[in-house]
Amino acid sequence: MVENAPATASSTAAETLARPDHDVVIIGAGVCGIYQLYRLLQMDLNVTVLEAGEDVGGTWYWNRYPGARFDSESWSYGYSFSQEVLDEWSWSEHFAAQPETLSYLQFVVDKFDLKPHMQFGCTVDRVVWNEGDRAWSIHLADGRTLTTRFLLTAIGLLSAPMMPRIEGVEDFNGQAFHTYHWPKEPIDLTDKRVGIIGTGATGVQVIGAIADKVGSLTVFQRRPNWCAPLHNSKISEEEMAEIRSRYDEIFARCAETPGGFVHGPVDERFFETERAERLALWEELYDSPGFGIWLGNYREVLMDETANAEFNEFMADKIRQRVKDPSVAEKLIPKDHGFGVQRVPMETNYYEAYNRDNVELVDIGETPIERITAEGLRTTDREFEFDILIYATGFDAITGAFDRIDFVGVDDLKLREKWDNDPISYLGMGVSGFPNLITLAGPTSGSVSTNFPRGIELAVDWGTALIRHAIDNDITRIEVTPEAEERWMEHVRDMYGMLLLRNARSWFTGYNANFTRERRPRHMIYAGGNPRYRKKLAEEASAGYPGFRFE
Ligand code: NA7
């Protein structure tokens, strides 16, 4: 590190400080980190990306389980920032599978020659704010320490996988995987006795994909989810050309919907329509591809108990029609929450899997798992033997990835402690007590509740402009004010109040059954929608960042 240069009349503030190794360090080389790096290199800054994996991709690098694919239309998920990428890349399916998405991200990285600015196999253990230097020290698991003026987190929202808190997990003699850590090498499922725990978006994808490939499949379900058909299909060359010609229109549409998808709520009001009209819309949505059934429905379905209950009945009937055994169908119908208040898994052949002779549904709400054994597992009712056990048990969402790094801010303040009750931030982008830290895809940011790249392009552009503003104005320390945080969190809570998801036991409210201690419901996402979030960010920037203190 260069020693402090003596201040002179013409020194800038930055010149009077010890010079850190980097202007900016980004943690994470997924969808967000890739785009952020691209933008900062355009500013000619000294920037590096630290990534725990051995290659780029983040979520799409790790989640290699069978059936892993988009629930977003592929052509609405890709980056919008580069016309060349839009012109050159072709999607082969409307909802691309993981290998294709990973290839897409590799294509973008190679196209802009980003790899030389990335370091792989780097796990960040600890980051410490140095007030004197106005810089962060970044301590890596391999023993190295880096320093940087600005630290940007692009660490994903579902990147801290959680194993179930069940006794005996270490005892199983067969192959066992959390879906997030599914191996790169092919796993032969033929004739295997497979058990799977978890029926969230991931479990539902796995079950639909492997039911006809395994010897037997036993699904351990604690609480069912409301699932809806994905209706994936191939994209021909002609269709891709047609999609390409409409990219402007597609991204404009995503910018105006609350979720950043092509699907937005219908204009009609639930209580002003006839039941026949509602049923016609619901049948149409059920038969249409993608999230329309969740996000293109009547607004009231997600906001009003009566509207929600009527739609639940419609969806329950669909499950009854598709699952032959009525007692199995009843087990697959959620009773503890309404449609859309938890993340809706999109499915392909999911309900039909339960009509197969080789698939069994075990309701562990009724007969809980007692322990994992050497041969399989034991419920209060029976012993099961497996060759392979799949844990589709989800994540310590959004804050989990932050908690796994020891963030130490001003006066030794720990981020983990600050966020113990609720992850308090401003705009989901910065935290008071943690100067020069921009939490891209942080809790309560818009990107964690939208079609991710749409949200992340917004966050990255905004964060980049903030860094530009600091550099242009010789500002070496930026910090969110506690007042701005307070105002923001009040707004975040108000937005939760509008939606039924406020009561859900799901990662939207920070719920996870596998924590070792009970946690209060938390405000994890921004529920006010993408357009409103974009407006908030724009107002903050155009007013000269009143929510920040600059030095
Ligand atoms: P989710 O949606 O959090 O689902 C996890 C599933 O695992 C859910 O069905 C849980 O049941 C179940 N689970 C978790 N722990 C246990 C234990 N200990 N015993 C039994 N069952 C358990 O994670 P996903 O990976 O499916 O999806 C995460 C996101 O990835 C998704 O929202 C998409 O955006 C992509 P529970 O509901 O707690 O009863």
XYZ file of C-alpha atoms and ligand atoms in Angstrom:
590
model
C 0.000 0.000 0.000
C 1.243 3.513 -0.871
C 1.965 5.742 2.134
C -0.190 8.766 2.713
C 0.970 11.568 0.446
C 1.260 14.901 2.284
C -1.651 17.175 1.525
C -0.854 20.099 -0.707
C -2.948 23.048 -1.712
C -3.789 21.317 -4.994
C -4.266 17.790 -3.610
C -7.656 16.250 -4.069
C -9.215 14.482 -1.070
C -8.505 11.130 -2.726
C -4.818 12.008 -3.101
C -4.429 12.743 0.602
C -5.496 9.217 1.519
C -3.606 5.955 1.305
C -4.345 4.538 -2.098
C -6.258 1.239 -1.921
C -5.405 -1.659 -4.258
C -8.647 -1.123 -6.133
C -11.153 1.616 -6.830
C -13.931 -0.938 -6.695
C -14.245 -4.579 -5.666
C -17.366 -6.508 -6.653
C -18.204 -9.702 -4.807
C -19.918 -12.185 -7.122
C -19.717 -13.034 -10.830
C -23.364 -13.841 -11.477
C -25.912 -11.918 -13.539
C -25.424 -8.802 -11.408
C -21.633 -8.882 -10.975
C -21.055 -9.403 -14.702
C -23.048 -6.334 -15.694
C -21.609 -4.227 -12.878
C -18.074 -5.073 -13.975
C -18.882 -4.150 -17.564
C -20.182 -0.733 -16.482
C -17.228 0.076 -14.225
C -14.669 -0.915 -16.835
C -16.321 1.586 -19.139
C -15.375 4.201 -16.528
C -11.795 3.025 -16.691
C -11.661 2.161 -12.984
C -9.353 -0.308 -11.327
C -11.877 -3.008 -10.507
C -11.848 -6.711 -9.741
C -14.538 -9.317 -9.177
C -14.133 -11.931 -6.451
C -16.114 -15.098 -7.041
C -16.333 -18.217 -4.863
C -17.182 -20.504 -7.789
C -14.665 -21.660 -10.381
C -16.390 -19.804 -13.203
C -18.991 -17.149 -13.956
C -22.752 -17.597 -13.615
C -23.728 -17.409 -9.927
C -27.152 -19.026 -9.579
C -26.772 -20.528 -13.039
C -23.310 -21.854 -12.222
C -24.421 -23.661 -9.063
C -27.977 -24.884 -9.709
C -27.365 -27.801 -12.089
C -30.136 -30.033 -10.796
C -32.374 -31.826 -13.318
C -35.217 -29.558 -14.408
C -33.476 -26.270 -13.464
C -34.790 -23.625 -15.831
C -36.245 -20.115 -16.073
C -39.717 -19.183 -14.967
C -39.103 -15.886 -16.779
C -39.469 -15.838 -20.542
C -35.862 -16.281 -21.768
C -36.126 -13.252 -24.058
C -37.278 -11.087 -21.159
C -34.472 -12.336 -18.902
C -31.430 -11.552 -21.065
C -29.523 -8.288 -20.582
C -30.946 -5.301 -22.440
C -27.829 -3.110 -22.299
C -26.079 -4.307 -25.450
C -27.670 -4.250 -28.900
C -24.907 -6.560 -30.115
C -25.754 -9.202 -27.529
C -29.433 -8.900 -28.419
C -28.600 -9.269 -32.110
C -26.202 -12.174 -31.723
C -27.758 -14.410 -29.074
C -30.593 -16.827 -29.902
C -32.682 -18.558 -27.243
C -33.757 -22.087 -28.103
C -36.716 -22.282 -25.689
C -39.203 -19.814 -24.254
C -38.041 -20.857 -20.770
C -34.401 -21.870 -21.157
C -32.819 -24.618 -19.091
C -29.796 -23.961 -16.841
C -27.064 -25.087 -19.307
C -28.293 -22.623 -21.933
C -28.448 -19.747 -19.455
C -24.957 -20.509 -18.242
C -23.731 -20.516 -21.869
C -25.453 -17.169 -22.375
C -23.627 -15.605 -19.429
C -20.320 -17.077 -20.622
C -21.023 -15.629 -24.057
C -21.542 -12.137 -22.589
C -18.389 -12.396 -20.468
C -16.287 -13.527 -23.432
C -17.770 -10.931 -25.740
C -16.666 -8.071 -23.495
C -13.473 -9.804 -22.390
C -14.440 -9.557 -18.713
C -12.663 -12.685 -17.413
C -9.233 -11.041 -16.952
C -10.891 -8.808 -14.335
C -12.331 -11.715 -12.352
C -10.772 -13.954 -9.723
C -12.337 -17.359 -9.126
C -12.263 -19.704 -6.139
C -12.189 -16.657 -3.840
C -14.359 -16.893 -0.760
C -14.690 -13.617 1.098
C -14.636 -14.247 4.851
C -14.523 -10.777 6.334
C -14.665 -7.155 5.208
C -13.589 -4.334 7.508
C -14.097 -0.581 7.073
C -10.953 1.474 7.707
C -12.039 4.976 8.634
C -8.549 6.477 8.359
C -8.041 5.255 4.798
C -11.708 5.500 3.820
C -11.364 2.048 2.346
C -12.499 -1.526 2.883
C -10.122 -4.381 3.699
C -11.316 -7.640 2.209
C -10.068 -10.808 3.848
C -10.251 -13.952 1.739
C -10.372 -17.553 2.910
C -7.059 -18.178 1.100
C -5.345 -15.735 3.475
C -5.047 -12.782 1.077
C -6.223 -9.268 1.893
C -7.289 -6.693 -0.698
C -8.238 -3.070 -0.194
C -10.767 -1.011 -2.094
C -12.404 2.412 -1.957
C -15.856 1.055 -2.902
C -17.257 -2.372 -2.187
C -20.192 -3.708 -4.186
C -22.073 -6.866 -3.244
C -23.493 -8.936 -6.095
C -23.829 -12.040 -3.950
C -27.234 -13.248 -5.072
C -30.515 -13.506 -3.254
C -30.778 -17.283 -3.114
C -27.157 -18.280 -2.776
C -26.928 -19.509 0.821
C -28.403 -23.020 0.618
C -29.944 -24.490 3.753
C -29.808 -28.139 4.677
C -32.788 -29.365 6.696
C -32.451 -29.460 10.441
C -33.022 -33.206 10.658
C -30.986 -35.561 12.776
C -28.665 -38.001 11.003
C -27.987 -36.074 7.772
C -24.351 -37.228 7.938
C -25.321 -40.884 8.359
C -26.731 -41.637 4.916
C -24.575 -44.096 2.941
C -25.958 -43.347 -0.521
C -25.494 -40.220 -2.656
C -27.053 -37.070 -1.213
C -27.183 -33.549 -2.661
C -28.670 -30.191 -1.883
C -30.037 -29.068 -5.251
C -27.779 -25.983 -5.173
C -24.720 -28.233 -4.985
C -25.846 -30.696 -7.640
C -22.619 -32.133 -9.107
C -21.227 -31.149 -12.502
C -20.690 -34.805 -13.379
C -23.795 -36.581 -14.700
C -25.723 -38.547 -12.057
C -27.198 -41.819 -13.294
C -30.762 -41.991 -11.978
C -31.807 -45.070 -13.945
C -33.497 -47.676 -11.733
C -32.447 -45.736 -8.622
C -34.599 -45.434 -5.501
C -34.732 -41.679 -5.000
C -36.104 -39.665 -2.088
C -36.654 -35.903 -2.263
C -37.385 -33.515 0.595
C -38.973 -30.169 -0.277
C -41.693 -29.049 -2.663
C -40.836 -25.406 -3.324
C -40.048 -24.043 -6.808
C -36.907 -26.210 -6.940
C -38.406 -29.494 -5.723
C -41.318 -29.068 -8.126
C -38.906 -28.678 -11.080
C -36.858 -31.712 -10.019
C -39.880 -33.956 -9.460
C -41.401 -33.133 -12.859
C -38.068 -33.745 -14.577
C -37.024 -37.067 -12.990
C -40.246 -38.954 -12.212
C -40.030 -40.924 -15.461
C -36.267 -41.474 -15.259
C -35.839 -43.057 -11.840
C -36.703 -46.491 -10.496
C -38.856 -45.004 -7.742
C -39.396 -41.516 -6.384
C -40.652 -40.725 -2.882
C -41.598 -37.100 -2.277
C -41.527 -35.840 1.314
C -43.848 -32.852 1.468
C -44.429 -30.767 4.554
C -46.537 -27.963 3.082
C -47.725 -28.008 -0.534
C -47.416 -24.955 -2.769
C -49.833 -23.662 -5.390
C -48.122 -24.642 -8.641
C -49.078 -23.566 -12.157
C -48.163 -24.927 -15.594
C -45.118 -23.398 -17.286
C -46.116 -24.356 -20.871
C -42.567 -24.213 -22.180
C -41.902 -24.611 -25.909
C -39.088 -24.388 -28.466
C -38.244 -21.173 -30.298
C -37.711 -21.582 -34.040
C -35.290 -19.393 -35.997
C -38.191 -17.438 -37.506
C -39.753 -16.906 -34.100
C -36.433 -15.747 -32.654
C -36.140 -13.227 -35.508
C -39.619 -11.979 -34.691
C -38.776 -11.717 -30.952
C -35.568 -9.877 -31.834
C -37.519 -7.317 -33.821
C -39.662 -6.645 -30.745
C -36.963 -6.277 -28.067
C -37.664 -2.564 -27.527
C -41.322 -3.293 -27.010
C -40.571 -6.247 -24.683
C -38.270 -4.235 -22.417
C -40.673 -1.296 -22.401
C -43.415 -3.675 -21.277
C -41.206 -5.132 -18.511
C -40.446 -1.604 -17.321
C -44.126 -0.839 -16.741
C -45.185 -4.001 -14.860
C -44.754 -4.424 -11.092
C -42.706 -7.619 -11.447
C -40.520 -6.560 -14.380
C -42.035 -9.381 -16.444
C -44.099 -9.191 -19.606
C -47.039 -10.109 -17.358
C -48.843 -7.353 -15.486
C -52.205 -7.297 -13.707
C -55.322 -6.910 -15.859
C -57.100 -3.547 -15.730
C -60.493 -5.018 -14.798
C -61.442 -5.032 -11.113
C -62.278 -8.389 -9.604
C -65.396 -7.159 -7.793
C -66.771 -5.440 -10.883
C -66.717 -8.577 -13.042
C -69.166 -11.477 -13.396
C -68.013 -14.880 -12.213
C -68.226 -16.266 -15.767
C -65.873 -13.524 -16.925
C -63.404 -14.339 -14.136
C -63.488 -18.034 -14.956
C -62.843 -17.305 -18.623
C -59.782 -15.207 -17.740
C -58.483 -17.842 -15.334
C -58.885 -20.652 -17.887
C -56.992 -18.535 -20.405
C -54.210 -17.786 -17.910
C -53.970 -21.432 -16.847
C -53.442 -22.403 -20.491
C -50.881 -19.634 -21.163
C -47.102 -19.830 -20.690
C -45.304 -18.325 -17.729
C -46.181 -16.249 -14.715
C -49.348 -14.664 -16.199
C -51.518 -16.660 -13.812
C -49.729 -15.053 -10.862
C -48.797 -11.617 -12.151
C -51.315 -11.110 -14.962
C -54.363 -11.838 -12.793
C -56.763 -9.439 -11.067
C -54.841 -7.289 -8.593
C -57.317 -8.230 -5.866
C -56.291 -11.900 -6.005
C -53.017 -10.934 -4.304
C -54.523 -8.224 -2.072
C -57.950 -9.314 -0.890
C -58.853 -12.472 1.063
C -62.222 -12.963 -0.660
C -60.806 -12.660 -4.180
C -57.887 -14.870 -3.208
C -60.186 -17.550 -1.757
C -62.268 -17.705 -4.935
C -59.153 -18.150 -7.040
C -57.828 -20.801 -4.650
C -60.942 -22.862 -5.377
C -60.305 -22.575 -9.111
C -56.713 -23.760 -8.657
C -57.700 -26.552 -6.248
C -60.094 -27.914 -8.877
C -57.277 -27.959 -11.416
C -55.211 -30.101 -9.044
C -58.190 -32.431 -8.503
C -58.638 -32.747 -12.285
C -54.996 -33.591 -12.888
C -54.272 -35.967 -9.998
C -56.147 -39.257 -10.299
C -56.120 -40.372 -6.650
C -58.433 -37.960 -4.765
C -56.623 -38.459 -1.457
C -53.270 -37.550 -3.101
C -54.901 -34.543 -4.785
C -56.172 -33.274 -1.415
C -52.659 -33.551 0.038
C -51.315 -31.433 -2.832
C -53.797 -28.597 -2.202
C -52.377 -25.932 0.138
C -54.594 -25.253 3.138
C -52.400 -22.864 5.112
C -51.901 -20.109 2.527
C -53.586 -18.663 -0.504
C -52.409 -18.656 -4.096
C -49.573 -16.271 -4.867
C -48.698 -15.235 -1.324
C -45.737 -17.585 -1.525
C -43.569 -17.902 -4.613
C -45.606 -19.835 -7.225
C -43.601 -22.793 -8.563
C -44.016 -23.210 -12.308
C -44.337 -26.844 -13.270
C -44.034 -29.253 -16.137
C -45.666 -32.667 -15.574
C -45.589 -32.071 -11.818
C -49.103 -33.120 -10.882
C -49.064 -35.925 -13.467
C -45.960 -37.355 -11.756
C -48.216 -38.409 -8.880
C -50.291 -40.552 -11.277
C -47.258 -42.752 -11.942
C -46.880 -46.116 -10.182
C -43.254 -45.354 -9.276
C -44.022 -42.065 -7.451
C -45.254 -41.816 -3.880
C -46.216 -38.678 -1.920
C -45.504 -38.777 1.816
C -47.184 -36.076 3.867
C -44.593 -35.302 6.521
C -46.957 -32.729 7.968
C -48.877 -35.819 9.189
C -45.965 -38.225 9.728
C -42.825 -36.120 10.276
C -39.317 -37.302 9.444
C -37.650 -38.523 12.627
C -34.162 -38.932 11.253
C -32.001 -39.685 8.229
C -30.571 -43.195 8.499
C -27.692 -45.028 6.816
C -30.166 -46.601 4.354
C -32.605 -43.736 3.862
C -34.874 -42.102 6.380
C -37.450 -42.844 9.033
C -40.755 -41.061 9.551
C -42.989 -41.497 12.583
C -44.761 -44.088 10.466
C -42.239 -45.996 8.312
C -38.648 -46.750 7.286
C -37.590 -45.815 3.735
C -34.545 -47.033 1.788
C -32.905 -44.967 -0.948
C -29.912 -44.912 -3.268
C -30.121 -41.131 -3.671
C -31.493 -38.425 -1.351
C -32.218 -34.970 -2.760
C -32.512 -31.980 -0.450
C -34.645 -29.351 -2.195
C -34.878 -27.501 1.080
C -34.260 -23.944 -0.059
C -32.142 -21.056 1.120
C -31.382 -18.612 3.857
C -32.731 -16.027 1.436
C -31.278 -12.581 0.691
C -29.607 -11.869 4.027
C -28.062 -15.365 4.225
C -25.341 -14.514 1.719
C -24.537 -11.340 3.690
C -24.516 -13.208 7.013
C -21.918 -15.624 5.684
C -19.482 -12.714 5.357
C -18.417 -10.844 8.482
C -19.146 -7.207 7.542
C -17.547 -4.836 10.064
C -18.459 -1.178 9.614
C -17.921 2.109 11.453
C -16.976 1.659 15.138
C -16.884 -2.132 14.697
C -20.600 -2.277 13.926
C -21.484 -5.718 12.538
C -23.973 -5.964 9.700
C -25.242 -9.274 11.076
C -26.160 -7.539 14.320
C -27.637 -4.478 12.670
C -29.856 -6.778 10.586
C -30.747 -9.167 13.387
C -34.349 -7.968 13.683
C -34.937 -6.627 10.202
C -32.516 -5.932 7.326
C -32.565 -2.154 7.515
C -31.224 -0.260 4.548
C -31.902 2.698 2.286
C -33.442 1.818 -1.075
C -31.973 -1.640 -0.602
C -28.728 -0.104 -1.871
C -26.855 1.183 1.168
C -26.708 0.850 4.935
C -25.835 3.490 7.503
C -22.705 2.547 9.418
C -21.301 0.900 6.273
C -19.821 3.671 4.108
C -18.812 3.093 0.488
C -20.735 -0.188 0.439
C -23.358 -0.588 -2.278
C -25.613 -3.579 -1.665
C -26.700 -4.488 -5.170
C -29.538 -7.005 -4.838
C -29.605 -6.322 -1.120
C -32.657 -6.783 1.084
C -35.573 -4.438 0.218
C -34.079 -3.560 -3.159
C -36.399 -3.814 -6.135
C -34.246 -6.386 -7.883
C -35.007 -9.124 -5.362
C -38.712 -9.060 -6.191
C -38.545 -8.639 -9.962
C -37.494 -10.501 -13.058
C -33.900 -10.358 -11.838
C -31.957 -8.871 -14.771
C -34.574 -6.153 -15.238
C -34.191 -5.159 -11.606
C -30.452 -5.569 -11.581
C -29.793 -3.422 -14.648
C -31.606 -0.649 -12.830
C -29.656 -1.137 -9.600
C -26.295 -1.384 -11.364
C -26.918 1.730 -13.454
C -27.927 3.624 -10.333
C -24.961 2.417 -8.276
C -22.606 3.207 -11.146
C -23.963 6.757 -11.357
C -23.450 7.162 -7.601
C -19.803 6.105 -7.901
C -19.386 8.405 -10.915
C -20.843 11.262 -8.849
C -18.429 10.538 -5.989
C -15.365 10.354 -8.235
C -16.273 13.444 -10.258
C -16.773 15.439 -7.069
C -13.712 14.203 -5.208
C -15.910 12.451 -2.644
C -14.149 9.605 -0.875
C -16.782 8.671 1.676
C -20.481 8.097 1.058
C -22.835 6.912 3.738
C -26.569 6.504 4.045
C -28.137 8.629 6.795
C -30.142 6.909 9.563
C -33.084 9.236 8.798
C -33.187 8.083 5.169
C -33.137 4.462 6.321
C -35.985 5.052 8.718
C -38.130 6.700 6.027
C -37.377 3.928 3.559
C -38.206 1.116 5.970
C -41.507 2.771 6.831
C -42.324 2.843 3.131
C -41.197 -0.782 2.727
C -43.500 -1.828 5.575
C -46.407 0.101 4.005
C -45.872 -1.702 0.713
C -45.896 -5.094 2.474
C -49.147 -4.019 4.100
C -50.876 -3.850 0.704
C -50.266 -7.500 -0.187
C -51.456 -10.768 1.339
C -47.874 -12.048 1.155
C -47.200 -10.040 4.336
C -48.561 -13.031 6.294
C -46.786 -15.764 4.361
C -44.390 -18.225 5.899
C -41.968 -17.976 3.006
C -38.652 -16.370 2.169
C -40.573 -13.191 1.252
C -40.973 -12.681 5.004
C -37.635 -14.191 5.991
C -39.211 -17.440 7.176
C -37.079 -20.570 7.197
C -37.879 -23.623 9.268
C -34.236 -24.619 9.481
C -32.887 -21.703 11.481
C -31.687 -22.788 14.848
C -33.621 -20.017 16.506
C -37.003 -18.511 15.815
C -36.858 -15.281 13.818
C -39.466 -12.545 13.629
C -41.043 -11.937 10.203
C -38.772 -9.633 8.246
C -39.031 -7.179 5.388
C -36.875 -8.806 2.745
C -38.170 -7.509 -0.562
C -39.578 -4.307 -1.991
C -43.255 -5.095 -2.573
C -44.091 -1.728 -4.147
C -43.296 -2.860 -7.691
C -40.644 -2.140 -10.245
C -42.001 1.194 -11.630
C -42.384 2.711 -8.174
C -38.907 1.517 -7.172
C -37.404 3.006 -10.322
C -39.088 6.325 -9.521
C -37.665 6.284 -5.979
C -34.156 5.678 -7.289
C -34.492 8.398 -9.932
C -35.799 10.923 -7.391
C -32.891 10.244 -5.053
C -30.316 10.720 -7.819
C -31.892 13.800 -9.367
C -32.164 15.494 -5.962
C -28.396 15.044 -5.466
C -28.629 12.005 -3.151
C -30.204 13.622 -0.064
C -30.301 10.227 1.680
C -26.488 10.101 1.718
C -23.791 12.016 3.529
C -20.794 12.804 1.326
C -17.271 13.696 2.468
P -38.201 -22.912 -0.967
O -39.238 -22.291 -1.828
O -37.811 -22.210 0.269
O -38.719 -24.376 -0.628
C -38.059 -25.212 0.285
C -38.878 -26.461 0.463
O -38.201 -27.330 1.367
C -40.246 -26.191 1.088
O -41.169 -27.098 0.524
C -39.995 -26.496 2.564
O -41.144 -26.878 3.277
C -39.061 -27.669 2.439
N -38.255 -27.861 3.643
C -37.299 -27.041 4.124
N -36.770 -27.567 5.245
C -37.412 -28.722 5.465
C -37.324 -29.697 6.488
N -36.458 -29.564 7.483
N -38.149 -30.754 6.418
C -39.019 -30.873 5.411
N -39.172 -29.989 4.415
C -38.362 -28.919 4.450
O -36.855 -23.175 -1.788
P -36.693 -23.576 -3.320
O -35.269 -23.923 -3.523
O -37.721 -24.550 -3.747
O -37.003 -22.257 -4.081
C -36.275 -21.086 -3.774
C -36.372 -20.113 -4.870
O -35.532 -20.537 -5.954
C -37.674 -19.913 -5.475
O -38.475 -19.024 -4.798
C -37.300 -19.406 -6.848
O -37.234 -18.007 -6.877
C -35.997 -20.010 -7.148
P -41.981 -25.751 4.138
O -42.587 -24.861 3.104
O -40.939 -25.034 4.984
O -42.955 -26.533 4.902
